[in-house]
Coordinates of C-alpha atoms in Angstrom, one line a residue:
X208 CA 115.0 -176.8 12.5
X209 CA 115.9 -175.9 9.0
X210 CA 113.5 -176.9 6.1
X211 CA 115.2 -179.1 3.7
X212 CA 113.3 -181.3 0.8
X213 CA 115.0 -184.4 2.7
X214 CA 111.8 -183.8 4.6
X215 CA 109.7 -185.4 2.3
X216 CA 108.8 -188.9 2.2
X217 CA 109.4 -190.8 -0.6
X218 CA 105.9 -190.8 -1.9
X219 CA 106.1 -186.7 -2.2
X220 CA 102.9 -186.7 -0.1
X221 CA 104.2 -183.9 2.2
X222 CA 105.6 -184.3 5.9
X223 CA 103.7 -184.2 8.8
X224 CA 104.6 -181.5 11.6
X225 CA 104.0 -181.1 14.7
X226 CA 105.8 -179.1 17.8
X227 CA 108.5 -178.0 15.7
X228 CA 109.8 -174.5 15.6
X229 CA 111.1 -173.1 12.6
X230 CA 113.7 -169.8 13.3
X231 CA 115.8 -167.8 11.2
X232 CA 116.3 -169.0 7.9
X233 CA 117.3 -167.6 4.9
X234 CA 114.9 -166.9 2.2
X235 CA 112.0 -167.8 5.0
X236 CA 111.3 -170.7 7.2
X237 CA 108.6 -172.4 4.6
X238 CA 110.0 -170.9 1.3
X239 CA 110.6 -174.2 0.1
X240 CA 107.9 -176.5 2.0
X241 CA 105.2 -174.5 2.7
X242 CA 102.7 -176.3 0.5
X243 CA 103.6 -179.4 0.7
X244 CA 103.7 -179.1 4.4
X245 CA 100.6 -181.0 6.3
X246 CA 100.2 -178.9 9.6
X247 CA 98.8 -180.7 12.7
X248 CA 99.5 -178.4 15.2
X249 CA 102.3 -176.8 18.0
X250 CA 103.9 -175.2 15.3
X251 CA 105.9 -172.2 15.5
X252 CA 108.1 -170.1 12.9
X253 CA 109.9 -167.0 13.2
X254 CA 108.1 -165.1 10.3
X255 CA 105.2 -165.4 8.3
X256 CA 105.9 -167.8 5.3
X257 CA 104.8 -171.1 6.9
X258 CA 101.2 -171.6 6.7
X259 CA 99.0 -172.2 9.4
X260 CA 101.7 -171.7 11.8
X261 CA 102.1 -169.7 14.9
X262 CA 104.1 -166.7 14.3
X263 CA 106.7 -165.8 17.0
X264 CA 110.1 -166.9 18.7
X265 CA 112.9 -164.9 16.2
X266 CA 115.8 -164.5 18.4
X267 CA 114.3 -166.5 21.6
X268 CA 116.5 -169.1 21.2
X269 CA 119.9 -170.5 22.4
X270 CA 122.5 -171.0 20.0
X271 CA 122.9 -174.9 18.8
X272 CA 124.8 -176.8 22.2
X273 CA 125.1 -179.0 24.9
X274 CA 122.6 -178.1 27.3
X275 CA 122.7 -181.8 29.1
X276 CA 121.1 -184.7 26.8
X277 CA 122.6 -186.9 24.5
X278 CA 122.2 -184.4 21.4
X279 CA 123.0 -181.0 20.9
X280 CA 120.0 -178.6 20.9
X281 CA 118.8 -175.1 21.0
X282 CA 116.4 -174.5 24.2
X283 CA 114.2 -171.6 24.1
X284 CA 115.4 -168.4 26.2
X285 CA 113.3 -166.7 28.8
X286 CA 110.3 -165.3 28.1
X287 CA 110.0 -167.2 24.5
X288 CA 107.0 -167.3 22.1
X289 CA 107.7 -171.5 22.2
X290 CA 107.1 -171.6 25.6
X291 CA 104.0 -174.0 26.7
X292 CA 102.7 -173.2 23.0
X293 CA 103.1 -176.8 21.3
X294 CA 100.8 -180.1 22.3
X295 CA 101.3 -183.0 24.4
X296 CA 99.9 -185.7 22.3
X297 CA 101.5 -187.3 19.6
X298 CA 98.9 -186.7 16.4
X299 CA 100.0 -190.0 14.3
X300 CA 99.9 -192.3 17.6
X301 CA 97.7 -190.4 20.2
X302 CA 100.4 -191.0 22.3
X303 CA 101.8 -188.7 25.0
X304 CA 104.8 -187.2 24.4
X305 CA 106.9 -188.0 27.5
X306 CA 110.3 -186.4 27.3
X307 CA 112.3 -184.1 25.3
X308 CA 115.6 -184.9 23.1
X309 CA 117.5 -183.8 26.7
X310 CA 115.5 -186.7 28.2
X311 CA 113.5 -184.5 30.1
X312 CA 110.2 -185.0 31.1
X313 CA 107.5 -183.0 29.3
X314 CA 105.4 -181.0 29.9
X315 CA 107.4 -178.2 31.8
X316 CA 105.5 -175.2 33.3
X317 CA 108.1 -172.9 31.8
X318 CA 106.2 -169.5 31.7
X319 CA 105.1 -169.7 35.6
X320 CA 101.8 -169.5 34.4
X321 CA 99.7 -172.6 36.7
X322 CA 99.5 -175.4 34.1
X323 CA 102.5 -177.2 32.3
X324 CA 101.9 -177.4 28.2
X325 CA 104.5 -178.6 26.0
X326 CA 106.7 -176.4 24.3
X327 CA 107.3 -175.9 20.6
X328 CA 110.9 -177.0 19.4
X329 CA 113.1 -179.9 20.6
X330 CA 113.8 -178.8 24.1
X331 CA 111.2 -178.2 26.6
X332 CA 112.1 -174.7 28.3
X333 CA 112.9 -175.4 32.5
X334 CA 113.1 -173.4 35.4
X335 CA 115.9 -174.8 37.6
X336 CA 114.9 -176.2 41.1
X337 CA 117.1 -176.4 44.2
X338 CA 119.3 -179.4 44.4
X339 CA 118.1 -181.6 47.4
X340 CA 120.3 -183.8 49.8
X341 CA 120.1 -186.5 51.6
X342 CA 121.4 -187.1 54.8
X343 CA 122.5 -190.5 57.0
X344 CA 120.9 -190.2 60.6
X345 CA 122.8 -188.7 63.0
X346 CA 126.2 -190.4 63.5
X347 CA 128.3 -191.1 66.8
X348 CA 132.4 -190.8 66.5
X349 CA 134.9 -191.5 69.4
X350 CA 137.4 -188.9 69.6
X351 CA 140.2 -188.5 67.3
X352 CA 139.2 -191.5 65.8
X353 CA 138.0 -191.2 61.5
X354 CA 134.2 -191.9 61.2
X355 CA 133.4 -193.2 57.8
X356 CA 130.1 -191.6 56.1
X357 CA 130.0 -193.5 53.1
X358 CA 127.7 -196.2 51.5
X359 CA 128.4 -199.0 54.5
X360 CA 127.0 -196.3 56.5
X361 CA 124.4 -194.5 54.4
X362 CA 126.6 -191.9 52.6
X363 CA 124.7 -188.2 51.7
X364 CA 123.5 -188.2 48.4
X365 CA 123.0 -185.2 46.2
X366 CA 119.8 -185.3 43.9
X367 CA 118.8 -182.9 41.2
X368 CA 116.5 -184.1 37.9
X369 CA 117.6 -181.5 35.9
X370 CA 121.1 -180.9 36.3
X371 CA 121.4 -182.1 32.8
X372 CA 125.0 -184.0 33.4
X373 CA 127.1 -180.8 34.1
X374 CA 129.5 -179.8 37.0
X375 CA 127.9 -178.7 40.2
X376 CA 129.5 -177.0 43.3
X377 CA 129.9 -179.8 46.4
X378 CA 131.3 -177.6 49.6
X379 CA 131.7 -179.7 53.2
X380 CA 132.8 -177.9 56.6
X381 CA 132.6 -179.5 59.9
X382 CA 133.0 -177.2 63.2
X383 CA 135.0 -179.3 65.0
X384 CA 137.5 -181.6 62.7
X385 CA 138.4 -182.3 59.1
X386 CA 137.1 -184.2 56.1
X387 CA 138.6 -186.9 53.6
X388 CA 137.4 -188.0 51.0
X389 CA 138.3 -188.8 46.9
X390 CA 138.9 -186.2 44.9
X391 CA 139.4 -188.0 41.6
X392 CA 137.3 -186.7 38.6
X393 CA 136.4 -183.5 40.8
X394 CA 137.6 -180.0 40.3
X395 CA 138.4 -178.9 43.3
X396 CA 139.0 -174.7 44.1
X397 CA 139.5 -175.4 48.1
X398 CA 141.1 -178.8 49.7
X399 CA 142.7 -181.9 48.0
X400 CA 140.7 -184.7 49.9
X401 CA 143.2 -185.0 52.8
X402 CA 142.7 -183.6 56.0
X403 CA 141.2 -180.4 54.4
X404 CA 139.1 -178.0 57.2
X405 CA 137.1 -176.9 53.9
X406 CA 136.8 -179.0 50.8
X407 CA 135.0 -177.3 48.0
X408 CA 135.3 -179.5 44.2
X409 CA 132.8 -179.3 41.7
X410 CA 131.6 -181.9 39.0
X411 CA 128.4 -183.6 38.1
X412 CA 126.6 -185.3 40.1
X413 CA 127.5 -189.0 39.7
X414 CA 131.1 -187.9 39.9
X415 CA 130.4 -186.1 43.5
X416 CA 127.7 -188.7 44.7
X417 CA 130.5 -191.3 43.9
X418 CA 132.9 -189.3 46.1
X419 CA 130.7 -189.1 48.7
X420 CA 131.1 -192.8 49.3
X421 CA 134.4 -192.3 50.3
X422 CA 133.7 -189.2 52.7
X423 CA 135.8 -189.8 56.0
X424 CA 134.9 -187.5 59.5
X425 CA 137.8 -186.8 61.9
X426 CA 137.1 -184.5 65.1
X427 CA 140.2 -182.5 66.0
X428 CA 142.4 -183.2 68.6
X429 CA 140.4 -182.7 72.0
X430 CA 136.8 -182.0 70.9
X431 CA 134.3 -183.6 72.4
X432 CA 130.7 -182.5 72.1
X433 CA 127.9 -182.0 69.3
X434 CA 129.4 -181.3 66.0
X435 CA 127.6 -180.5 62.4
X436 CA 129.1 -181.3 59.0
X437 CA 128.0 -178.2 57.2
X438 CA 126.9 -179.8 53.4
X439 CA 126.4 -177.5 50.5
X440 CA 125.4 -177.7 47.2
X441 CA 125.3 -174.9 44.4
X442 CA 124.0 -176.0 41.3
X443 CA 125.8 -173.0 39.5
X444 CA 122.8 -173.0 37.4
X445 CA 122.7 -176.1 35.6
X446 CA 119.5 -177.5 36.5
X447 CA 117.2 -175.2 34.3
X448 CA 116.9 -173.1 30.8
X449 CA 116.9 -169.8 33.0
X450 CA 120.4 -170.5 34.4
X451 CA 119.7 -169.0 37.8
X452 CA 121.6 -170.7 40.2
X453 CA 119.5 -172.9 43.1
X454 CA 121.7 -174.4 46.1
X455 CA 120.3 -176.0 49.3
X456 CA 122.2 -176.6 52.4
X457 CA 122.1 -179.3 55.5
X458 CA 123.7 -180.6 58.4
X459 CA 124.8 -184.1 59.4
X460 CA 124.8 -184.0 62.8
X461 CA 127.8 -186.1 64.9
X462 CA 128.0 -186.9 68.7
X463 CA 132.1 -187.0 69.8
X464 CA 132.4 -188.9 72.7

């Protein structure tokens, strides 16, 4: 946040603050406000100009970006002084502050410390969580004959809250046959969505949980017997401020007869 007099109501009362984190500005983060500021709390600036502020976070913070959310921000980095430092409840309304301009739900226990607090700033710092999946049950295909997996059947579906809305790795392998399936609106690095042995395409995940709909099983030529579609997911780091990737892998398991 920079300071600007815009700030300022029209009465020239002061602003109210609260859970905002001031970094970096020229001149100092409260040159211009500082007594006309009325302080209620969560507050955090980079140097020591804004009164009765926290003092912390210079350089602990990402550059201005999309980091999932309707609206660019700047999330705090690991190990942050904003981290689980601001309050939860709204001071003018006494109401709980729910989510964070990503939409995400606050409070986030961001420091691994037991207990979630809010976070100073705009964006509430998250460590990423594996993707999960959801399987069908078990499926039965007759040999060399396609086996639909999609949504007449109960098609796998990829979940992760905080992916944020950006491209995640989707990688299916059965043992004994090939996959079709969609491709559209995917990037794919192994496969094309016909016939493929290995399909590997990445995108977010309404792109690849819409794809899935269209998934196709066909057991090779000859095999009959127990077979497991091999489904992984690698969120390439997307689902958290630490950008440490989580994945999660499962099998679908299909009787040939």
């Amino acid at each position: 946040l920079r300071p600007a007099l815009s700030l300022l109501p029209a009465s020239g009362i002061g602003a109210l603050l609260q859970n905002n984190w001031l970094v970096d500005n020229n001149g100092g983060n409260c040159a211009v406000l500082g007594a006309l500021l009325e302080v209620v709390g969560g507050n955090l600036s980079s140097d020591a100009s804004c009164r009765d502020f926290l003092q912390g976070g210079a350089g602990q913070i990402k550059p201005l970006g999309q980091y999932g959310g309707p609206v660019p921000t700047r999330p705090p980095t690991s190990g942050s002084a904003a981290i689980d430092r601001g309050g939860c409840t709204d001071a003018d309304s006494s109401q709980a502050l729910g989510e964070d301009a990503r939409v995400v739900p606050r409070p986030q226990d961001g420091d691994g410390v037991p207990g979630a607090l809010c976070d100073a700033g705009a964006a509430e710092y998250t460590l990423n969580q594996p993707p999960g999946i959801t399987l069908p049950p078990a499926r039965t295909a007759l040999a060399a004959t396609p086996l639909p997996l999609g949504s007449t059947s109960g098609a796998i579906h990829i979940d992760d809250p905080l992916e944020h809305g950006l491209p995640v790795s989707l990688r299916l392998e059965p043992d004994h046959g090939t996959v079709d399936m969609a491709t559209s609106g995917l990037t794919c690095t192994t496969g094309d969505g016909v016939d493929d042995l290995l399909l590997v395409c990445r995108a977010p995940l309404v792109a690849l949980n819409r794809a899935l709909q269209t998934l196709v099983y066909t057991p090779a030529a000859g095999f009959i017997g127990a077979e497991a579609l091999r489904v992984e997911v690698d969120d390439l780091g997307a689902g958290g401020d630490d950008n440490l990737p989580r994945g999660a892998v499962a099998d679908l398991a299909i009787t040939v007869v």
